[in-house]
Coordinates of C-alpha atoms in Angstrom, one line a residue:
M1 CA -15.3 -22.3 -14.5
A2 CA -15.9 -25.9 -13.6
Q3 CA -17.1 -26.9 -10.3
E4 CA -14.4 -28.7 -8.2
T5 CA -15.6 -31.3 -5.6
L6 CA -13.9 -31.1 -2.4
P7 CA -13.4 -33.9 -0.1
D8 CA -15.7 -34.0 3.0
R9 CA -14.1 -33.5 6.3
P10 CA -13.7 -36.8 8.4
P11 CA -16.0 -37.3 11.4
A12 CA -14.9 -36.7 14.8
R13 CA -13.1 -39.7 16.4
G14 CA -12.7 -40.8 20.0
P15 CA -9.6 -41.6 21.8
D16 CA -9.7 -45.2 20.4
G17 CA -10.1 -43.9 16.8
A18 CA -13.7 -45.0 16.5
P19 CA -15.6 -42.7 14.1
G20 CA -18.5 -40.8 15.2
E21 CA -17.4 -40.5 18.9
P22 CA -16.7 -36.9 19.9
G23 CA -12.9 -36.2 20.3
P24 CA -11.5 -34.2 23.2
D25 CA -11.9 -30.9 21.1
A26 CA -15.6 -31.3 21.2
R27 CA -15.7 -30.4 24.9
P28 CA -17.4 -27.0 25.4
G29 CA -15.6 -24.1 26.9
R30 CA -12.8 -21.6 26.1
L31 CA -10.1 -24.2 26.8
A32 CA -11.3 -26.5 24.0
R33 CA -11.6 -23.5 21.5
L34 CA -8.2 -22.4 22.4
R35 CA -6.6 -25.7 21.8
R36 CA -8.3 -26.0 18.6
G37 CA -6.9 -22.7 17.5
V38 CA -3.3 -23.6 18.5
R39 CA -3.5 -26.8 16.6
A40 CA -4.7 -25.2 13.6
G41 CA -1.2 -25.1 12.1
G42 CA -0.8 -28.7 12.9
R43 CA -3.9 -29.4 10.9
A44 CA -2.8 -27.4 8.0
G45 CA 0.4 -29.7 7.8
W46 CA 4.1 -28.6 7.2
P47 CA 3.6 -28.6 3.4
R48 CA 0.9 -26.1 3.3
T49 CA 2.3 -24.0 6.0
L50 CA 5.6 -23.7 4.2
L51 CA 3.6 -23.0 1.0
A52 CA 1.8 -20.2 2.7
L53 CA 5.2 -18.8 4.1
A54 CA 6.6 -19.0 0.6
A55 CA 3.7 -17.1 -0.7
G56 CA 4.5 -14.2 1.6
L57 CA 8.1 -14.2 0.8
V58 CA 7.5 -14.3 -3.0
M59 CA 5.1 -11.3 -2.9
W60 CA 7.8 -9.1 -1.1
P61 CA 10.2 -8.8 -4.0
A62 CA 7.4 -7.4 -6.2
F63 CA 7.5 -4.1 -4.2
P64 CA 10.4 -1.5 -4.4
P65 CA 13.3 -1.4 -4.3
L66 CA 13.5 -4.9 -6.0
D67 CA 10.4 -4.2 -8.3
L68 CA 10.1 -7.9 -9.3
T69 CA 6.4 -7.0 -10.2
P70 CA 5.2 -10.3 -11.6
L71 CA 5.9 -12.0 -8.2
A72 CA 2.9 -10.3 -6.7
P73 CA 0.3 -12.4 -8.5
V74 CA 2.5 -15.4 -8.2
G75 CA 2.6 -15.1 -4.4
V76 CA -1.4 -14.6 -4.5
A77 CA -1.5 -17.9 -6.5
L78 CA 0.7 -19.7 -4.0
L79 CA -1.3 -18.6 -1.0
T80 CA -4.5 -19.6 -2.9
L81 CA -3.3 -23.1 -3.5
A82 CA -2.2 -23.4 0.2
L83 CA -5.8 -22.3 1.4
R84 CA -8.0 -24.1 -1.1
G85 CA -9.8 -27.0 0.5
R86 CA -8.9 -26.1 4.0
A87 CA -11.2 -25.5 7.0
P88 CA -11.7 -21.6 7.7
R89 CA -9.9 -21.9 11.0
T90 CA -6.9 -23.6 9.2
G91 CA -7.1 -20.8 6.4
A92 CA -6.8 -18.1 9.0
W93 CA -3.7 -19.7 10.4
L94 CA -2.2 -20.0 6.9
G95 CA -3.1 -16.6 6.1
F96 CA -1.3 -15.2 9.2
V97 CA 1.8 -17.2 8.3
A98 CA 1.7 -15.7 4.7
G99 CA 1.2 -12.2 6.2
A100 CA 4.1 -12.5 8.6
G101 CA 6.3 -13.7 5.6
F102 CA 5.2 -10.8 3.6
F103 CA 5.1 -7.8 6.0
L104 CA 8.2 -8.4 7.9
P105 CA 10.6 -8.0 4.9
V106 CA 8.5 -5.4 3.0
L107 CA 8.3 -3.1 6.3
E108 CA 11.9 -3.7 7.2
G109 CA 12.5 0.1 7.0
I110 CA 10.5 0.6 10.0
S111 CA 13.4 -1.0 12.0
A112 CA 15.1 2.4 11.8
V113 CA 13.0 3.6 14.8
G114 CA 13.5 0.3 16.6
P115 CA 13.4 -3.6 15.9
D116 CA 10.4 -3.9 18.3
G117 CA 8.3 -1.4 16.4
W118 CA 9.1 -3.1 13.2
I119 CA 8.2 -6.6 14.4
V120 CA 5.0 -5.5 16.4
L121 CA 3.7 -3.4 13.3
S122 CA 4.5 -6.3 10.8
L123 CA 2.7 -8.8 12.9
V124 CA -0.2 -6.5 13.4
Q125 CA -0.5 -6.0 9.7
A126 CA -0.2 -9.9 9.2
A127 CA -3.2 -10.3 11.6
Y128 CA -5.3 -8.8 8.8
F129 CA -4.6 -11.9 6.8
L130 CA -6.4 -14.0 9.4
P131 CA -9.9 -13.2 8.1
L132 CA -8.5 -13.1 4.5
G133 CA -7.2 -16.6 4.8
A134 CA -10.5 -17.8 6.3
G135 CA -12.5 -16.2 3.7
I136 CA -10.5 -17.6 0.7
A137 CA -10.6 -21.1 2.2
L138 CA -14.4 -20.7 2.2
V139 CA -15.0 -19.0 -1.1
T140 CA -12.8 -21.4 -3.1
R141 CA -15.6 -23.9 -2.7
L142 CA -17.7 -21.8 -5.1
R143 CA -17.8 -21.7 -8.9
G144 CA -15.7 -18.8 -10.2
W145 CA -13.6 -18.7 -7.1
P146 CA -10.8 -16.6 -8.6
V147 CA -13.1 -13.7 -8.8
W148 CA -14.2 -14.0 -5.2
T149 CA -10.8 -14.4 -3.9
A150 CA -9.7 -11.3 -5.6
A151 CA -12.7 -9.3 -4.1
L152 CA -11.5 -10.5 -0.7
W153 CA -8.1 -8.9 -1.2
V154 CA -9.8 -5.6 -1.7
G155 CA -11.8 -6.0 1.5
E156 CA -8.7 -6.9 3.4
E157 CA -6.9 -3.7 2.3
L158 CA -10.0 -1.7 2.9
L159 CA -10.2 -2.9 6.5
R160 CA -6.4 -2.4 7.0
G161 CA -6.4 1.0 5.5
H162 CA -9.1 2.3 8.0
V163 CA -8.8 0.4 11.3
P164 CA -7.5 1.3 13.8
F165 CA -6.3 4.9 14.2
G166 CA -7.2 5.6 10.5
G167 CA -5.4 2.5 9.4
F168 CA -2.0 1.7 7.7
P169 CA -2.5 1.1 4.0
W170 CA 1.2 0.5 3.2
A171 CA 2.2 -2.4 0.9
R172 CA -1.2 -2.9 -0.9
L173 CA -1.1 -5.1 -3.9
A174 CA -1.8 -2.1 -6.1
F175 CA 1.5 -0.5 -5.1
S176 CA 3.5 -3.2 -6.6
Q177 CA 2.0 -2.6 -9.9
T178 CA 3.1 1.0 -10.6
A179 CA 4.8 0.2 -13.9
T180 CA 3.0 -2.8 -15.5
P181 CA 0.3 -3.4 -17.9
L182 CA -2.2 -3.4 -14.9
T183 CA -1.2 0.2 -13.9
P184 CA -3.5 2.1 -16.4
Y185 CA -6.5 0.5 -14.7
A186 CA -6.0 2.9 -11.9
S187 CA -7.5 5.6 -14.0
Y188 CA -10.8 3.7 -14.0
G189 CA -11.1 2.4 -10.5
G190 CA -8.1 3.6 -8.6
A191 CA -5.9 1.5 -6.4
P192 CA -8.7 -0.9 -5.3
L193 CA -9.3 -2.0 -9.0
V194 CA -5.5 -2.6 -9.4
T195 CA -5.4 -4.7 -6.4
F196 CA -8.5 -6.6 -7.5
L197 CA -6.9 -7.3 -10.9
T198 CA -3.6 -8.2 -9.4
A199 CA -5.3 -10.8 -7.2
L200 CA -7.5 -12.0 -10.0
V201 CA -4.3 -12.6 -12.1
G202 CA -3.1 -14.7 -9.1
G203 CA -6.3 -16.6 -8.8
L204 CA -6.4 -17.5 -12.5
L205 CA -2.9 -18.8 -12.3
A206 CA -3.9 -20.9 -9.3
Y207 CA -7.0 -22.1 -11.2
A208 CA -4.8 -23.0 -14.2
A209 CA -2.3 -24.9 -12.1
L210 CA -5.1 -26.9 -10.4
T211 CA -7.0 -27.8 -13.5
A212 CA -3.9 -28.6 -15.5
R213 CA -2.9 -31.1 -12.6
T214 CA -6.3 -32.6 -12.6
A215 CA -6.2 -33.0 -16.4
Y216 CA -2.8 -34.7 -16.1
T217 CA -3.8 -37.1 -13.4
A218 CA -7.2 -38.0 -15.0
R219 CA -5.5 -40.3 -17.6
R220 CA -7.4 -42.1 -20.4
P221 CA -6.4 -45.5 -21.5
A222 CA -3.8 -45.7 -24.4
P223 CA -4.0 -48.2 -27.2
A224 CA -2.0 -51.3 -26.5
P225 CA 0.9 -52.0 -28.8
D226 CA -0.6 -55.2 -30.2
A227 CA -4.2 -54.1 -30.4
T228 CA -5.7 -54.6 -33.8
D229 CA -9.3 -53.5 -33.2
G230 CA -8.9 -50.5 -31.1
E231 CA -8.6 -52.4 -27.7
D232 CA -6.8 -50.3 -25.1
G233 CA -3.8 -51.5 -23.3
P234 CA -2.5 -50.8 -19.7
D235 CA -0.6 -47.5 -20.4
A236 CA -2.4 -44.2 -19.9
R237 CA -1.8 -40.7 -21.3
P238 CA -3.3 -37.4 -20.4
S239 CA -6.4 -36.1 -22.2
W240 CA -5.5 -32.8 -23.9
R241 CA -9.2 -31.8 -23.8
G242 CA -8.8 -31.5 -20.0
F243 CA -6.3 -28.7 -20.3
V244 CA -8.8 -26.5 -22.0
P245 CA -9.8 -24.8 -18.7
A246 CA -6.3 -24.1 -17.8
A247 CA -5.6 -22.6 -21.3
G248 CA -8.8 -20.4 -20.8
A249 CA -7.4 -19.1 -17.5
L250 CA -4.2 -18.2 -19.0
A251 CA -6.0 -16.5 -21.9
A252 CA -8.0 -14.4 -19.3
V253 CA -4.6 -13.3 -17.8
A254 CA -3.3 -12.3 -21.2
A255 CA -6.5 -10.4 -21.9
L256 CA -6.3 -8.4 -18.7
A257 CA -2.6 -7.4 -19.5
G258 CA -3.5 -6.6 -23.0
G259 CA -6.5 -4.6 -22.0
G260 CA -4.3 -2.4 -19.8
T261 CA -2.0 -1.5 -22.5
L262 CA -5.0 -0.2 -24.6
I263 CA -6.2 2.2 -21.9
P264 CA -5.1 5.8 -22.8
T265 CA -3.0 7.6 -20.3
P266 CA -2.7 11.4 -20.5
T267 CA 0.6 13.2 -21.4
S268 CA -0.6 16.7 -22.4
G269 CA -1.6 19.7 -20.6
R270 CA -0.8 23.4 -20.1
P271 CA 2.9 23.7 -19.5
V272 CA 4.1 25.0 -16.2
T273 CA 7.8 25.2 -15.2
V274 CA 8.2 23.8 -11.7
A275 CA 11.1 23.4 -9.3
V276 CA 11.6 20.8 -6.5
V277 CA 14.3 21.6 -3.8
Q278 CA 15.9 18.9 -1.8
G279 CA 18.1 20.6 0.8
N280 CA 19.4 17.4 2.4
V281 CA 19.9 16.8 6.2
P282 CA 23.1 17.2 8.1
R283 CA 25.2 14.4 9.4
L284 CA 24.4 12.8 12.7
G285 CA 25.9 14.2 15.8
L286 CA 24.2 17.6 15.8
D287 CA 22.0 18.4 18.7
Y288 CA 18.4 18.7 18.2
L289 CA 18.1 22.4 17.9
G290 CA 21.2 22.6 15.5
Q291 CA 19.8 19.9 13.4
R292 CA 16.6 21.9 12.8
Q293 CA 18.6 25.0 12.0
A294 CA 20.8 23.2 9.7
V295 CA 18.0 21.5 7.7
L296 CA 16.4 24.9 7.2
N297 CA 19.8 26.5 6.2
N298 CA 20.2 23.7 3.6
H299 CA 16.9 24.5 1.8
V300 CA 17.6 28.2 1.9
R301 CA 20.9 27.7 0.4
V302 CA 19.8 25.5 -2.3
T303 CA 17.0 27.8 -3.2
H304 CA 19.5 30.8 -3.4
E305 CA 21.6 28.5 -5.7
L306 CA 18.5 27.9 -7.9
A307 CA 17.9 31.8 -8.1
A308 CA 21.7 32.3 -9.1
K309 CA 21.4 29.7 -11.8
V310 CA 18.2 31.2 -13.2
R311 CA 19.9 34.6 -13.3
A312 CA 23.0 32.9 -15.1
G313 CA 20.7 31.4 -17.7
S314 CA 21.7 27.8 -16.8
L315 CA 18.2 27.0 -15.7
P316 CA 14.8 28.1 -16.7
R317 CA 12.9 30.4 -14.4
P318 CA 10.2 28.3 -12.5
E319 CA 6.8 29.5 -12.0
L320 CA 6.6 27.8 -8.6
V321 CA 8.9 26.0 -6.2
V322 CA 8.2 23.2 -3.8
W323 CA 10.0 22.6 -0.5
P324 CA 9.6 19.3 1.4
E325 CA 8.0 18.5 4.7
N326 CA 10.0 19.6 7.7
A327 CA 12.1 21.9 5.7
S328 CA 11.7 24.3 8.6
D329 CA 11.1 22.7 12.1
L330 CA 11.6 26.2 13.3
D331 CA 8.2 27.8 13.5
P332 CA 8.5 30.9 11.1
Y333 CA 5.5 32.6 12.7
S334 CA 7.2 33.0 16.1
D335 CA 11.0 32.6 15.2
P336 CA 12.3 35.8 13.4
G337 CA 15.4 34.2 12.2
A338 CA 13.5 31.4 10.4
Y339 CA 11.0 33.8 9.0
N340 CA 13.8 36.1 7.6
A341 CA 15.7 33.1 6.2
I342 CA 12.6 31.8 4.3
D343 CA 11.5 35.2 3.2
G344 CA 15.0 36.0 1.9
A345 CA 15.2 32.8 -0.2
V346 CA 11.6 33.3 -1.7
R347 CA 12.3 36.9 -2.5
D348 CA 15.4 35.8 -4.2
I349 CA 13.8 33.3 -6.5
G350 CA 10.8 35.6 -7.0
V351 CA 8.1 33.1 -7.3
P352 CA 5.7 31.4 -4.7
V353 CA 7.3 28.7 -2.7
L354 CA 5.3 25.8 -0.9
V355 CA 7.2 25.6 2.3
G356 CA 7.0 22.7 4.8
A357 CA 7.1 23.8 8.3
L358 CA 6.2 22.9 11.8
T359 CA 4.2 25.5 13.6
D360 CA 2.5 25.8 17.1
T361 CA -1.2 25.8 17.4
P362 CA -2.7 29.0 18.8
D363 CA -2.9 27.5 22.4
G364 CA 0.6 26.1 22.1
R365 CA -0.4 22.6 23.3
K366 CA -0.1 21.0 19.8
V367 CA 2.1 21.1 16.7
E368 CA 0.8 21.6 13.1
N369 CA 2.6 20.0 10.1
R370 CA 1.9 22.6 7.5
G371 CA 2.4 23.3 3.8
I372 CA 2.6 27.2 3.6
V373 CA 2.2 29.1 0.3
W374 CA 5.0 31.7 0.7
D375 CA 4.7 34.7 -1.6
P376 CA 7.8 36.7 -2.7
R377 CA 5.7 40.0 -2.0
T378 CA 3.2 39.2 0.8
G379 CA 4.9 36.5 2.7
P380 CA 3.1 33.6 4.2
G381 CA -0.5 33.0 3.1
D382 CA -2.6 30.1 2.5
Y383 CA -1.6 26.8 4.1
Y384 CA -2.6 23.1 4.5
V385 CA -2.4 21.2 7.7
K386 CA -1.6 17.5 7.6
R387 CA -5.0 15.7 8.2
H388 CA -3.5 12.3 8.8
P389 CA -0.8 12.4 11.5
V390 CA 1.1 9.3 12.2
P391 CA -0.1 7.5 15.3
F392 CA 2.8 6.6 17.7
G393 CA 4.9 8.9 15.6
E394 CA 3.3 12.2 15.4
Y395 CA 0.7 11.7 18.0
L396 CA 0.4 9.2 20.9
P397 CA -2.8 7.4 21.6
F398 CA -3.3 6.3 25.4
R399 CA -0.5 8.9 26.2
D400 CA -0.9 8.6 30.0
V401 CA -0.5 4.9 30.0
L402 CA 2.0 4.3 27.2
T403 CA 4.6 6.9 28.3
K404 CA 4.8 5.1 31.7
L405 CA 5.4 1.7 30.0
I406 CA 7.7 2.7 27.1
T407 CA 10.1 5.6 27.9
R408 CA 10.9 6.1 24.3
F409 CA 7.5 7.8 23.8
N410 CA 8.7 10.7 25.9
Q411 CA 10.3 11.8 22.7
I412 CA 6.9 12.8 21.5
P413 CA 6.3 15.6 23.9
R414 CA 3.3 17.1 22.1
D415 CA 0.7 15.6 19.7
F416 CA 0.5 16.9 16.2
A417 CA -3.1 18.5 15.5
K418 CA -5.2 17.2 12.7
G419 CA -6.0 19.4 9.6
D420 CA -9.7 19.9 8.9
R421 CA -9.7 20.8 5.2
S422 CA -8.1 19.6 2.0
G423 CA -4.9 21.0 0.7
V424 CA -6.0 22.5 -2.6
M425 CA -4.2 26.0 -2.7
R426 CA -3.2 28.6 -5.2
L427 CA 0.5 28.4 -5.9
G428 CA 1.6 30.9 -8.7
P429 CA -0.2 30.1 -11.9
V430 CA -1.9 26.9 -10.8
N431 CA -4.1 25.3 -8.2
V432 CA -2.1 22.5 -6.4
G433 CA -3.4 19.6 -4.3
D434 CA -1.0 19.0 -1.3
V435 CA -0.6 15.8 0.7
I436 CA 2.1 15.3 3.3
C437 CA 4.3 12.2 3.7
F438 CA 2.3 9.0 4.2
E439 CA -0.9 10.7 3.2
V440 CA -0.2 9.6 -0.3
A441 CA -1.0 6.0 0.7
Y442 CA -4.7 6.9 1.5
D443 CA -7.1 7.0 -1.4
K444 CA -9.5 9.6 0.1
E445 CA -6.7 12.2 1.1
V446 CA -5.3 12.0 -2.5
R447 CA -8.8 12.0 -4.1
D448 CA -9.8 15.1 -2.3
V449 CA -6.9 17.2 -3.6
A450 CA -7.1 15.8 -7.2
R451 CA -9.1 19.0 -8.0
G452 CA -5.6 20.7 -8.2
E453 CA -4.0 21.1 -11.5
L454 CA -0.7 19.5 -10.1
L455 CA -0.4 17.2 -7.1
V456 CA 2.3 17.8 -4.4
V457 CA 3.6 15.2 -2.0
Q458 CA 5.8 16.9 0.8
T459 CA 7.7 14.4 2.7
N460 CA 10.7 13.9 5.1
N461 CA 12.2 10.4 4.7
A462 CA 15.5 11.1 6.7
T463 CA 14.6 8.7 9.3
Y464 CA 14.0 5.9 6.9
G465 CA 16.8 6.8 4.4
R466 CA 18.5 4.0 2.4
T467 CA 15.7 1.6 3.4
S468 CA 12.8 0.2 1.2
L469 CA 10.4 2.9 2.4
P470 CA 11.4 5.9 0.2
P471 CA 11.2 3.9 -3.1
Q472 CA 7.9 2.4 -2.0
Q473 CA 6.6 5.9 -1.4
I474 CA 7.7 7.0 -5.0
A475 CA 5.9 4.0 -6.3
M476 CA 2.7 5.1 -4.6
S477 CA 3.1 8.6 -6.2
R478 CA 3.5 6.9 -9.5
L479 CA 0.2 5.1 -9.3
R480 CA -1.6 8.3 -7.9
A481 CA -0.3 10.2 -11.0
V482 CA -2.1 7.5 -13.3
E483 CA -5.1 7.3 -11.1
H484 CA -5.9 10.9 -11.2
G485 CA -4.1 12.1 -14.5
R486 CA -1.9 14.5 -12.8
T487 CA 1.7 15.4 -12.6
I488 CA 3.0 14.9 -9.1
L489 CA 5.9 16.7 -7.5
V490 CA 7.5 14.8 -4.7
A491 CA 9.8 16.9 -2.3
A492 CA 11.8 15.1 0.2
T493 CA 14.3 16.5 2.7
S494 CA 16.9 13.9 2.0
G495 CA 15.3 12.0 -0.9
I496 CA 13.8 10.5 -2.8
S497 CA 12.5 13.7 -4.6
A498 CA 10.9 13.2 -8.0
I499 CA 8.7 14.8 -10.7
V500 CA 6.2 12.1 -12.1
A501 CA 4.4 12.6 -15.3
P502 CA 0.4 12.1 -15.4
D503 CA 1.1 8.7 -17.2
G504 CA 3.4 7.5 -14.3
R505 CA 6.8 8.1 -16.1
M506 CA 9.6 9.4 -14.1
I507 CA 10.6 12.8 -15.3
D508 CA 13.3 13.4 -12.8
R509 CA 14.4 11.5 -9.7
S510 CA 17.0 12.4 -7.0
R511 CA 19.5 10.3 -5.1
E512 CA 19.3 10.1 -1.4
F513 CA 21.2 12.2 1.1
V514 CA 22.7 14.8 -1.4
P515 CA 21.3 18.3 -2.2
D516 CA 19.3 18.3 -5.4
L517 CA 17.5 20.7 -7.7
Q518 CA 14.8 19.5 -10.2
V519 CA 13.4 22.0 -12.7
A520 CA 11.1 20.9 -15.6
A521 CA 8.1 22.0 -17.7
V522 CA 5.2 19.8 -16.8
P523 CA 1.6 19.5 -18.0
A524 CA -1.0 21.1 -15.6
R525 CA -4.4 19.3 -16.1
T526 CA -7.9 20.0 -15.1
S527 CA -9.8 17.1 -16.8
R528 CA -11.0 14.3 -14.3
T529 CA -10.4 10.7 -14.6
L530 CA -13.2 8.1 -14.3
S531 CA -11.6 7.1 -11.0
D532 CA -12.1 10.6 -9.7
R533 CA -15.9 10.5 -10.7
V534 CA -16.6 7.1 -9.2
G535 CA -14.7 7.7 -6.0
A536 CA -14.6 5.1 -3.4
A537 CA -17.4 3.1 -5.1
P538 CA -15.2 0.4 -6.6
E539 CA -13.7 -0.5 -3.3
W540 CA -17.0 -0.9 -1.5
V541 CA -18.6 -2.8 -4.3
L542 CA -15.7 -5.2 -4.7
T543 CA -15.6 -5.7 -0.9
A544 CA -19.4 -6.4 -0.8
L545 CA -18.8 -8.9 -3.6
G546 CA -16.3 -10.8 -1.5
L547 CA -18.4 -10.7 1.6
G548 CA -21.4 -11.9 -0.4
A549 CA -19.3 -14.9 -1.7
I550 CA -18.4 -15.7 2.0
C551 CA -22.1 -15.7 2.8
A552 CA -23.0 -18.0 -0.1
A553 CA -20.1 -20.4 0.6
A554 CA -21.0 -20.5 4.4
A555 CA -24.6 -21.2 3.5
A556 CA -23.6 -24.0 1.0
S557 CA -21.5 -25.5 3.6
R558 CA -24.3 -25.6 6.2
A559 CA -26.6 -27.2 3.6
T560 CA -24.0 -29.9 2.9
A561 CA -23.5 -30.6 6.5
R562 CA -27.3 -30.9 7.1
K563 CA -27.6 -33.3 4.1
N564 CA -24.8 -35.4 5.4
E565 CA -26.4 -35.6 8.8
E566 CA -29.6 -36.8 7.3
N567 CA -27.9 -39.4 5.3

């Protein structure tokens, strides 16, 4: 790609406007640095600040439930146009503005637990766009900058998905592309590769817009009406040759999309008949103990209904059944009533059931969020304990301090324990890989259980029902199905439950807040995708590529500054 020449920054000016004299921001000390940071937005200018905000708002509808997927790369393109040519400090400000415009609407479902938590979490997530904005502002000074900007998006998501408290990888660019021509690339490099390609498409769109504008403004003289020997008149017209780079960028976008459609996605495998049970939650107004008992009763009742329909011949007999997370918040190991209710339902259907239950740790100090393999003859056996409990939801960092400052945290009387092994377990005729709730957003947790022939996501979305979060979680499951070439069974207490084919197709999908039964014959698979074999390597390689571009751009900027000083 052609090298664009950026305007040099003007020299510092004194109070009287004379060039070369240090302005007030040249004073050393923290106060001067603070003032420079506060005025970053002013230096960006309202047009660019509004463009950055528009970029974030445009990316938001690309995610469920709106699913306007082409808007994700369009939003990336708008942000790149806002950042290009800016100083890193100004780029950081513009990145934060875009992040706030994106995360506030895309995470609106968090408001179900309180508007303060939603706003704070959204702005914390937006803060990860500070280094992203600064980095993009730097690397757009290099040749081939659409590639380097795309790599920086991968690095931002890596950081956001790991730090702090294990990270929060919700609303990654890849999760907006779960039914597009870019989706099949997940089987080659996982979610990080899909993020990279989505951002690369956005960078190429920005490049096409910039080069087309440059070609249009760089006009060549047009022949005068009365010229007889080729003399040129005063009018001008664009040189179509200048539009070749823009056309090349658009051709690269088309090639990326076309390449995705050529990647084969699996559809075959050993057929296994499965059932997913969604018992639903009761209406509000019950006390806490009654709520827990009612949720368990609902799942027991729907499982008995499944058994009755199998006996009547209206449904095929499943070989395994999956219940959701929190199907029993009554510990079946210590509560005889809960044990007997679950055991009776499992014996009635006559096949192993994966039961989501909360259990006490042996010392009684913590709670375990378990997926328990319940056999109709031998009862509870193997189990998986959620390895990634939700900070500030299932466990409370800095408990002694925070409970005194925020009384709402007293609703978390005990922390959830963290599991220490992957959730690959034998369930009937197959090995399943179990993840619980928002663990599906984490590459490592899902990759660790992809050895199973089927993948299971047990979740409880009742708190966030009828918000954007349940459909966003389903979108993640669809991408994971393609990434690992596995059927995924999503069991939710109140919805959305689903059965997803290995190629990402929706075999079945429930509505929210209704009891539901899903029974289907699905392919169980053992072959591994390229993404399984390369693991986390694409994410780290692409992140290193972005960091290397930042170093190269910073070195080039310092060399240019020294050259200007010498002149």
